[in-house]
PDB file of C-alpha atoms and ligand atoms in Angstrom:
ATOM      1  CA  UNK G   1      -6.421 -13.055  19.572  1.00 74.00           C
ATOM      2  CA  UNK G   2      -3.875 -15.994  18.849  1.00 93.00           C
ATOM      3  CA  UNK G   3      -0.278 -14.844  17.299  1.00 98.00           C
ATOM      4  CA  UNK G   4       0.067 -15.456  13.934  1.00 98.00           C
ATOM      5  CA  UNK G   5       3.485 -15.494  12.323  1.00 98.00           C
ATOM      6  CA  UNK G   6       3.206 -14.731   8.449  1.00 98.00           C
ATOM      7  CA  UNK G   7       6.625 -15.386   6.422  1.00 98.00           C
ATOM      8  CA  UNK G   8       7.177 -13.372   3.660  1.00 98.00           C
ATOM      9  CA  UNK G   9       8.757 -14.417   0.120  1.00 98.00           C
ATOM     10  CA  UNK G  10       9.736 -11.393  -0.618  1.00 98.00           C
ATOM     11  CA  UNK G  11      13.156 -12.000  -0.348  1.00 91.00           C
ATOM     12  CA  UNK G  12      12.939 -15.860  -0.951  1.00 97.00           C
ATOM     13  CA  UNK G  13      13.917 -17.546  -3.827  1.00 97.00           C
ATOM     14  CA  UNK G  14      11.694 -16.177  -6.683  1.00 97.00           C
ATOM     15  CA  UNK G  15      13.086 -19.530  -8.338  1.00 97.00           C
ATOM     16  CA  UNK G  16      11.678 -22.018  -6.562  1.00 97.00           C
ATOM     17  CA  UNK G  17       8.767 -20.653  -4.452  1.00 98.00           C
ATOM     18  CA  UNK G  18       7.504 -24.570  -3.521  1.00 98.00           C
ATOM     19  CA  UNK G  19      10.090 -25.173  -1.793  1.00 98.00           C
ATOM     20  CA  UNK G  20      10.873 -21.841  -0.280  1.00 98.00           C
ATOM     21  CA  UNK G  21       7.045 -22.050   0.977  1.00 98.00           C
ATOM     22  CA  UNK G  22       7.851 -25.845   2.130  1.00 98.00           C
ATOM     23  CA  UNK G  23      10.865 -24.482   4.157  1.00 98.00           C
ATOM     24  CA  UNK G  24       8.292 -22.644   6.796  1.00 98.00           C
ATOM     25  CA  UNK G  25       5.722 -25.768   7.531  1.00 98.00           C
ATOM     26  CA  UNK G  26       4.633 -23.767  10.771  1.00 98.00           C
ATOM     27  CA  UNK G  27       3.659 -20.690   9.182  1.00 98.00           C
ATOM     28  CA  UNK G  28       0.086 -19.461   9.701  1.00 98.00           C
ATOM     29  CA  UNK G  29      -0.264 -18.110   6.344  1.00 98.00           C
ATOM     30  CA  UNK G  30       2.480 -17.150   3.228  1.00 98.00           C
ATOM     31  CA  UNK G  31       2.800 -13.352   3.117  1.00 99.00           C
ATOM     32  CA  UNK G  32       2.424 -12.385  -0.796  1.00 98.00           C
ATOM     33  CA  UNK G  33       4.108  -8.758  -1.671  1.00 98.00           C
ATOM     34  CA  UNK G  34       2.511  -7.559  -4.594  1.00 98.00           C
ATOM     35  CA  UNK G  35       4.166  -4.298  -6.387  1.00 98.00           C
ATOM     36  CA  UNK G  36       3.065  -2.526  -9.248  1.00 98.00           C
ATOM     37  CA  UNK G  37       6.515   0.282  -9.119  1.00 98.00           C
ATOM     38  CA  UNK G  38       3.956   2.785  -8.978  1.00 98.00           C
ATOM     39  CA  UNK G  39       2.781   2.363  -5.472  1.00 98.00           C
ATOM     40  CA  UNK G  40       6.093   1.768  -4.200  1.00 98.00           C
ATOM     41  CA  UNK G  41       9.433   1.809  -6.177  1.00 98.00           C
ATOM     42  CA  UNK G  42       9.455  -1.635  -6.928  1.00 97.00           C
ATOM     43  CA  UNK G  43       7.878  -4.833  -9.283  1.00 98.00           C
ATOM     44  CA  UNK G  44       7.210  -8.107  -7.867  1.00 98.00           C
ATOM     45  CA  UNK G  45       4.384 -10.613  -8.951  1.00 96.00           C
ATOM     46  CA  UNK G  46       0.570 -10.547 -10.012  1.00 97.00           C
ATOM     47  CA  UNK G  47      -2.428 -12.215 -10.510  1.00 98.00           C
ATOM     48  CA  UNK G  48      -1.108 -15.090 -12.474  1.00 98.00           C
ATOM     49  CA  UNK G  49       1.478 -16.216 -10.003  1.00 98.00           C
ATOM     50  CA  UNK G  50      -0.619 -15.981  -6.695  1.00 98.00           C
ATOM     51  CA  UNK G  51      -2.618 -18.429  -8.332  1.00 98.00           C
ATOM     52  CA  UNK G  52      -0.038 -20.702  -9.251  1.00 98.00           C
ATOM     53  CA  UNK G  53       0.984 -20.298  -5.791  1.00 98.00           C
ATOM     54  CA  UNK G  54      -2.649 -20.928  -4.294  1.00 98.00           C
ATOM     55  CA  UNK G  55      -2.519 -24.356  -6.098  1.00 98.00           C
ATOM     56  CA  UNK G  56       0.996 -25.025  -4.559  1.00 98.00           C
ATOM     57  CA  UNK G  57       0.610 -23.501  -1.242  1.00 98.00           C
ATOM     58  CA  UNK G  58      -0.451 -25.388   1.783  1.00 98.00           C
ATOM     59  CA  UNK G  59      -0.848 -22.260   3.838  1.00 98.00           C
ATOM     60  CA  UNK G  60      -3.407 -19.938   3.374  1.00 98.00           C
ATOM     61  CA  UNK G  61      -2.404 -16.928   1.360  1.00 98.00           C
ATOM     62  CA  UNK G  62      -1.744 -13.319   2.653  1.00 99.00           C
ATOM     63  CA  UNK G  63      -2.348 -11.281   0.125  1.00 99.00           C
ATOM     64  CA  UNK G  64      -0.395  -7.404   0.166  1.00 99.00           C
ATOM     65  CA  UNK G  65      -1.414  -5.787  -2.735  1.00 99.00           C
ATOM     66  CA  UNK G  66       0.694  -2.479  -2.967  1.00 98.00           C
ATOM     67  CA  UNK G  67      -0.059  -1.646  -6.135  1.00 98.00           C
ATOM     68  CA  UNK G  68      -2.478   1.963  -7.370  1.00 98.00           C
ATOM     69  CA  UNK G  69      -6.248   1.663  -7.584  1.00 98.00           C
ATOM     70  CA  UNK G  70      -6.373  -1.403  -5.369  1.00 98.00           C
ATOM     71  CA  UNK G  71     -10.487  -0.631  -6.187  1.00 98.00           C
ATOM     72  CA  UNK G  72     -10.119  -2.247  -9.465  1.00 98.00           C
ATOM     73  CA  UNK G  73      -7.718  -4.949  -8.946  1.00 98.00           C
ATOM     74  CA  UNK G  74      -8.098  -6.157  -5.707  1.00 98.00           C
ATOM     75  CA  UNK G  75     -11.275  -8.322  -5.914  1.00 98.00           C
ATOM     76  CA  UNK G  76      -9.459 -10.445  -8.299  1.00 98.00           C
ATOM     77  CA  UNK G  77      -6.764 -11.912  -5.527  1.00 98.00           C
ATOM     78  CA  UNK G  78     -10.046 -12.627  -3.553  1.00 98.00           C
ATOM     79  CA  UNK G  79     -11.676 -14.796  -6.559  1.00 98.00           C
ATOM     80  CA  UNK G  80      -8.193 -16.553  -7.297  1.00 98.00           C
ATOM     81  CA  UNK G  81      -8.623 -18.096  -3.744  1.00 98.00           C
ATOM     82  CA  UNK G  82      -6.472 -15.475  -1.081  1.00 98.00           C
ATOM     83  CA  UNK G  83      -7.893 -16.095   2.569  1.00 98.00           C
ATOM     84  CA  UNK G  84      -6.892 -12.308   3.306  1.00 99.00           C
ATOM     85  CA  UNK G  85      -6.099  -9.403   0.716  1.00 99.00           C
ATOM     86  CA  UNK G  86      -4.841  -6.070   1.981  1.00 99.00           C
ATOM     87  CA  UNK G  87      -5.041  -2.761   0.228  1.00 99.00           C
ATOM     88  CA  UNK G  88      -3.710   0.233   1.038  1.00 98.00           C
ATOM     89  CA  UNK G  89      -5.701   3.265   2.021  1.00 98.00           C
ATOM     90  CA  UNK G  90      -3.178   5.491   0.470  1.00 98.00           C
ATOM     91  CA  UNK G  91      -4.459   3.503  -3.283  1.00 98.00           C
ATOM     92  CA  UNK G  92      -8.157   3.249  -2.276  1.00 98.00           C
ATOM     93  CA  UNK G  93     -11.172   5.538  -3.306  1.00 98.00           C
ATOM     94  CA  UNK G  94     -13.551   3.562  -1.788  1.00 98.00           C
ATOM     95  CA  UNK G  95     -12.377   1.438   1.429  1.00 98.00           C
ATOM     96  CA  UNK G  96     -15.788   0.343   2.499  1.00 98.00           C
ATOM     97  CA  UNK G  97     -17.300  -0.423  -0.937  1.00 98.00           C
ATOM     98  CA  UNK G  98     -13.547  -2.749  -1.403  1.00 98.00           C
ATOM     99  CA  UNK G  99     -13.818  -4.747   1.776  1.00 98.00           C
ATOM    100  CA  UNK G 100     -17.582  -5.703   1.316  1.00 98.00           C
ATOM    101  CA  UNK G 101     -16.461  -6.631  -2.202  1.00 98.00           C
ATOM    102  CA  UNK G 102     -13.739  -8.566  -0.647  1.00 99.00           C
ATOM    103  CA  UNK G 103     -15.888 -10.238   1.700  1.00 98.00           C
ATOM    104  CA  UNK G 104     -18.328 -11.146  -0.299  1.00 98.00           C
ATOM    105  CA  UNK G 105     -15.812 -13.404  -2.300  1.00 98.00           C
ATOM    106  CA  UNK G 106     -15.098 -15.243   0.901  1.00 98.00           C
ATOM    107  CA  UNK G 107     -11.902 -13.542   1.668  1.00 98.00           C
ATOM    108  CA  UNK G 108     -11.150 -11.228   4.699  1.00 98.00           C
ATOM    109  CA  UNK G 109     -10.458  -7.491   4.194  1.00 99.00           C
ATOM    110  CA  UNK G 110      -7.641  -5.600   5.322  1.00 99.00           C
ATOM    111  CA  UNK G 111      -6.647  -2.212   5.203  1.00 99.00           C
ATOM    112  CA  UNK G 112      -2.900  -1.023   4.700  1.00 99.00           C
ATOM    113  CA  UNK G 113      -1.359   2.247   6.888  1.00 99.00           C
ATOM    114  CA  UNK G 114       2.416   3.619   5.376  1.00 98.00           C
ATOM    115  CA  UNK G 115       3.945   4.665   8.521  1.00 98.00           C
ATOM    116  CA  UNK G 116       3.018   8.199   8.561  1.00 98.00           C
ATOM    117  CA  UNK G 117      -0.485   7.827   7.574  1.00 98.00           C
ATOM    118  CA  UNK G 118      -2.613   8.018  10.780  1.00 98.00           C
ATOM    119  CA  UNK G 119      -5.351   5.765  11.815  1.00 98.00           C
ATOM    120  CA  UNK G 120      -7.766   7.925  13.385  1.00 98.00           C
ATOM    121  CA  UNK G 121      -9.218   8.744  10.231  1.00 98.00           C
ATOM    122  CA  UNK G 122     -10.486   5.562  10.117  1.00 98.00           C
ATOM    123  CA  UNK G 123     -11.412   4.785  13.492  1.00 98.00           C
ATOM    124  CA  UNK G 124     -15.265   4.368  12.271  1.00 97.00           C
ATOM    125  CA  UNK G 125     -14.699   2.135   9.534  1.00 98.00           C
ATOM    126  CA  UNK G 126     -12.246  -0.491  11.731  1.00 98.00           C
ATOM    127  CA  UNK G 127     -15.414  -2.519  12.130  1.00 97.00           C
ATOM    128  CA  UNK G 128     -15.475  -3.192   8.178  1.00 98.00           C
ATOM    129  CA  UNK G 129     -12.107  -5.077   8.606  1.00 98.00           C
ATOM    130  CA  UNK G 130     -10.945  -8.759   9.788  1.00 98.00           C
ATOM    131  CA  UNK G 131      -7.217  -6.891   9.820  1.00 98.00           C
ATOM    132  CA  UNK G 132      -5.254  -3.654   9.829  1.00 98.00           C
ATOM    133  CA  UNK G 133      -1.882  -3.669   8.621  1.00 99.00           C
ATOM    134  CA  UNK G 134       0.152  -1.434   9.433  1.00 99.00           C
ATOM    135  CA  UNK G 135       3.952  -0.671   7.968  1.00 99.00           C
ATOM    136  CA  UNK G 136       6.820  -0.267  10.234  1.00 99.00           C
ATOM    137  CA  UNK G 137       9.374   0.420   7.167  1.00 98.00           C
ATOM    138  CA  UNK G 138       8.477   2.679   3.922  1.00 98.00           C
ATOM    139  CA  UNK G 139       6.753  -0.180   1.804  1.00 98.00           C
ATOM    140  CA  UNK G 140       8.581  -1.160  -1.040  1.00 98.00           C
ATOM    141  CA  UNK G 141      11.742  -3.508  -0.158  1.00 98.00           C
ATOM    142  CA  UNK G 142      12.199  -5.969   2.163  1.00 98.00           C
ATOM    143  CA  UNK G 143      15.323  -5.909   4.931  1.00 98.00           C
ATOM    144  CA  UNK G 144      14.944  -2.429   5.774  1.00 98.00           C
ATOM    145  CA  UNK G 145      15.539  -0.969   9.292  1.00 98.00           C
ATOM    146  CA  UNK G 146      12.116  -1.360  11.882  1.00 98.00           C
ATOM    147  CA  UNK G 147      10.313   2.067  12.467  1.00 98.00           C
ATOM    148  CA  UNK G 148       9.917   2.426  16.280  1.00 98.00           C
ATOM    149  CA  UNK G 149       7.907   5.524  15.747  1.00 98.00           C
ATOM    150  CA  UNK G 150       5.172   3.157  14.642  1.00 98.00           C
ATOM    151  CA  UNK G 151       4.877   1.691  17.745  1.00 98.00           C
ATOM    152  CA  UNK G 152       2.641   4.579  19.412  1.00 98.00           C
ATOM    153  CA  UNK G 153       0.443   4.012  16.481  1.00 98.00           C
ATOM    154  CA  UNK G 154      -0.196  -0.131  17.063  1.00 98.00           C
ATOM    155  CA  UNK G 155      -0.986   0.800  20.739  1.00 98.00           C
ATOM    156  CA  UNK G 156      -2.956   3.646  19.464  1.00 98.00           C
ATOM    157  CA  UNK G 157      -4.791   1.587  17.005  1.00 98.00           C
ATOM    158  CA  UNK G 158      -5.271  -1.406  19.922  1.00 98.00           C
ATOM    159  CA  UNK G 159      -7.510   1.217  21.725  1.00 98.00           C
ATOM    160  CA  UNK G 160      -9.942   2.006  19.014  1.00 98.00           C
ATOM    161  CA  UNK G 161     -10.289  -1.435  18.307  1.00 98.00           C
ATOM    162  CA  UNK G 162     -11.165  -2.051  21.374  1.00 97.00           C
ATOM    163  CA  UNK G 163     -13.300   1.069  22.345  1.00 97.00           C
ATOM    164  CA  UNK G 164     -15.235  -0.376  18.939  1.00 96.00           C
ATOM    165  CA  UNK G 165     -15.781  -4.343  20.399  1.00 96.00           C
ATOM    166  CA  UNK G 166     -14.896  -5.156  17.009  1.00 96.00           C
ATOM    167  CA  UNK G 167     -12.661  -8.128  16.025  1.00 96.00           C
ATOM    168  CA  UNK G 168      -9.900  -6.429  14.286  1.00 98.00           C
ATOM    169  CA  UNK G 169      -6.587  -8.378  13.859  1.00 98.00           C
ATOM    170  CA  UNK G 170      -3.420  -6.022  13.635  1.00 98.00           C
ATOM    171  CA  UNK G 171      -0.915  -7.027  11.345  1.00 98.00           C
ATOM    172  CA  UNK G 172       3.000  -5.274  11.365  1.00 98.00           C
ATOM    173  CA  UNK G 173       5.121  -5.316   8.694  1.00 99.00           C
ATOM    174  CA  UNK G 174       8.752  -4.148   8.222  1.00 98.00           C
ATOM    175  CA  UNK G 175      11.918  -4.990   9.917  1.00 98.00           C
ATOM    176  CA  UNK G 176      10.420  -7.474  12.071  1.00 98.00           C
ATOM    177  CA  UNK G 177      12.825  -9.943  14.047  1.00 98.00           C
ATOM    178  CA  UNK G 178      13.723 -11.213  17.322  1.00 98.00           C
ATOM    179  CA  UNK G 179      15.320  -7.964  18.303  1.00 98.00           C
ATOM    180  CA  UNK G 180      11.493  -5.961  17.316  1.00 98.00           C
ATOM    181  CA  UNK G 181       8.394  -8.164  17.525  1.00 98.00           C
ATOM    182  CA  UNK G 182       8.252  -8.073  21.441  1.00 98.00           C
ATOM    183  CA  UNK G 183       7.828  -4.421  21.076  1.00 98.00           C
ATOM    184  CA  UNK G 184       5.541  -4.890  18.664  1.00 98.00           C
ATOM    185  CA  UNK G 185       3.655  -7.586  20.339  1.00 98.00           C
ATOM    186  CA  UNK G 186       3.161  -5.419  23.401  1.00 97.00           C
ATOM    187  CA  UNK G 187       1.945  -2.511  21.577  1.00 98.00           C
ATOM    188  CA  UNK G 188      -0.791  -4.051  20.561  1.00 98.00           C
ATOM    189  CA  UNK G 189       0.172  -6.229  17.271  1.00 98.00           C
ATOM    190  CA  UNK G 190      -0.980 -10.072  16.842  1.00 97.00           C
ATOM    191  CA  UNK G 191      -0.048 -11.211  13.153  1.00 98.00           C
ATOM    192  CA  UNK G 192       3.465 -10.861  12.434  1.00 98.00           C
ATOM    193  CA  UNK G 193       4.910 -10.387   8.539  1.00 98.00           C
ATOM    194  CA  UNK G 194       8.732 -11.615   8.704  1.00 98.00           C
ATOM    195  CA  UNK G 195      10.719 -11.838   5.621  1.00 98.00           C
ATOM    196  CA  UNK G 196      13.967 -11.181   5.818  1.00 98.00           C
ATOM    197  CA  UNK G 197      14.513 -12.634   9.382  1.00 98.00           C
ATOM    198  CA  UNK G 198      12.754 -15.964   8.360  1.00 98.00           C
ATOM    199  CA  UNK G 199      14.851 -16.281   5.159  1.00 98.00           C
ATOM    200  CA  UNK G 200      18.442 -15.493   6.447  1.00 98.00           C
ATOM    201  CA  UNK G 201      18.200 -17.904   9.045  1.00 98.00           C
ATOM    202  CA  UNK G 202      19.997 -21.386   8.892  1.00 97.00           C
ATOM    203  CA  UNK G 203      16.289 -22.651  10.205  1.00 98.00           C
ATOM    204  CA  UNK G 204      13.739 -21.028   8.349  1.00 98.00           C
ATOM    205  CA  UNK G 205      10.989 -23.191  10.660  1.00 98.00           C
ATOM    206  CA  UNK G 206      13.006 -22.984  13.839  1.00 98.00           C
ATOM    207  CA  UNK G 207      12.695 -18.779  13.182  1.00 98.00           C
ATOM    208  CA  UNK G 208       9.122 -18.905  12.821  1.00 98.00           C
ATOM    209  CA  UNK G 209       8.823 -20.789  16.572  1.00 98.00           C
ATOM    210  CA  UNK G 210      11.174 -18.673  17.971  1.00 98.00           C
ATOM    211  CA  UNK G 211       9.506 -15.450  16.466  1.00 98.00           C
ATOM    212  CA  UNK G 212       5.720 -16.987  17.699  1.00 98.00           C
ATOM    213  CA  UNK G 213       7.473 -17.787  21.052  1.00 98.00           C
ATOM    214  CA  UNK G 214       8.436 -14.212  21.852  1.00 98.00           C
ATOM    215  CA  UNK G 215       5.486 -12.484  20.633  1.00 98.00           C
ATOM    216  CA  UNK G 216       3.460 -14.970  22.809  1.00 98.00           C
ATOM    217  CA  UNK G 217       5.451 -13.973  25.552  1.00 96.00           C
ATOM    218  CA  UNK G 218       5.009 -10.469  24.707  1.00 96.00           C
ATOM    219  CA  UNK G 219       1.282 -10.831  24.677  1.00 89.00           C
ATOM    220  CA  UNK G 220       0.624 -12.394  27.984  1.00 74.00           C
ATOM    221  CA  UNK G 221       2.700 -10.113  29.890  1.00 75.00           C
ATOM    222  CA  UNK G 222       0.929  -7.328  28.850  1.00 72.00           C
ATOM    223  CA  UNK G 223      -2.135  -9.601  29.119  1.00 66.00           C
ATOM    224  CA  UNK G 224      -0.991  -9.838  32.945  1.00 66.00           C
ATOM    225  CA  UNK G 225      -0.528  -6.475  33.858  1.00 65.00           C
ATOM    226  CA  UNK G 226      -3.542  -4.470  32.120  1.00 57.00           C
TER     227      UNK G 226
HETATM  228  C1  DX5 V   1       7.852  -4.491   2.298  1.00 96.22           C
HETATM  229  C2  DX5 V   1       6.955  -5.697   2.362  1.00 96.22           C
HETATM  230  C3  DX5 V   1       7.296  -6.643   3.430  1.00 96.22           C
HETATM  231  C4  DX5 V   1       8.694  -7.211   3.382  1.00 96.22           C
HETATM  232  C5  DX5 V   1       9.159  -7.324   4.779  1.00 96.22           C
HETATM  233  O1  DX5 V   1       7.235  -3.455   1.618  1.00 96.22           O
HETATM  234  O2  DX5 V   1       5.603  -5.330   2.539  1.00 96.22           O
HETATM  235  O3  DX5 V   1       6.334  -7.690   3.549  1.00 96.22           O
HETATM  236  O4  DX5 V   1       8.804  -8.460   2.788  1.00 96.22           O
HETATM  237  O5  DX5 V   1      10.472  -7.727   4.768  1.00 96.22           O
HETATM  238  P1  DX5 V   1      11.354  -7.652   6.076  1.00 96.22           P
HETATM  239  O6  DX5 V   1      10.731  -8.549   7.107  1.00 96.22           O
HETATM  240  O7  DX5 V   1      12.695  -8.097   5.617  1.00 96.22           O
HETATM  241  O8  DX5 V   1      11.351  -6.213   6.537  1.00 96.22           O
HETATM  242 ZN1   ZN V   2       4.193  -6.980   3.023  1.00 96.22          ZN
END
């Protein structure tokens, strides 16, 4: 599956949001952190602005709702236009019932993994998904430290996608930057959330390239060998 490199705003300017989404023209889609500060210790933005953004935005939208009872709110980032929401399965009574929802408002379905939440539980179900995401920091904040102990976890996660012959994008999130997304990339991982490593650099654009570049790298190498 072709890397995609998915900029978050998190820690852009909440000010201007056009032109912090202008500054990454070769993003494959805009990541969208959505917090409720019950899921995860922190607020961030809702319904109303991800539209406001889907009219400004010429990326596709990532949505990643972590926010409690993703069941009933979810559907509605699908219907405001989202080309992917994820949920967490931590916030979910019904997984399967959500992403057919989800699908069936033209949007794909993801599910959401907090680090120590394990996959195999869901090893069945990976079918019902266009992505997994899975966290390699505590959700919640953005410019927090990469969890390496993740990594068995993307490989792990690799190998039931593939045992399944599904289609199953995996999507990291957390601490990822030049110094992490190789690793990441050769575990198994092919979408790439970036937030604070896109929006410190000089070259928001140039970051993006240089972040695709290495987990392209990453990919055919292990491509190569196996
Ligand atoms: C954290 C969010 C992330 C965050 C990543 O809970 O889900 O998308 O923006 O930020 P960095 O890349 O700085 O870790
Ligand atoms: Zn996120």
């Amino acid at each position: 599956m072709a890397v995609q490199i998915t900029p978050s705003i998190l820690n852009a300017d909440f000010a201007n949001l056009q032109r912090e989404i202008s500054r990454v023209p070769g993003a494959d889609m805009i990541h969208v952190d959505v917090m409720d500060n019950h899921f995860v210790p922190n607020l961030t933005i809702g319904l109303p602005v991800v539209e406001s953004l889907k009219r400004i935005s010429p990326h596709p939208l990532d949505i990643h709702l972590m926010i409690e009872d993703a069941d009933r709110w979810a559907p509605g980032y699908a219907e405001a236009g989202a080309a992917s929401v994820t949920f967490h399965v931590e916030a979910t009574r019904a997984p399967v019932r959500l992403a057919r929802e989800i699908r069936h408002l033209n949007a794909r379905a993801s599910l959401g993994l907090r680090p120590a939440t394990p996959i195999e539980p869901y090893a069945d179900l990976l079918g019902e998904f266009d992505m997994i995401l899975l966290m390699t920091v505590e959700p919640g904040f953005g410019g927090q430290a990469f969890l390496d102990v993740v990594l068995p976890k993307i490989a792990r996660t690799r190998s039931l996608i593939r045992a399944a012959d599904a289609s199953v994008a995996i999507q990291v999130d957390g601490g990822v930057s030049v110094e992490t997304i190789e690793r990441c990339a050769a575990a198994g991982a092919d979408v790439f959330v970036a937030g604070s490593a896109v929006y410190t650099a000089d070259d928001p654009d140039a970051m993006v390239a240089e972040l695709r570049a290495l987990a392209e790298a990453a990919c055919h190498e292990v491509a190569t060998v196996s």
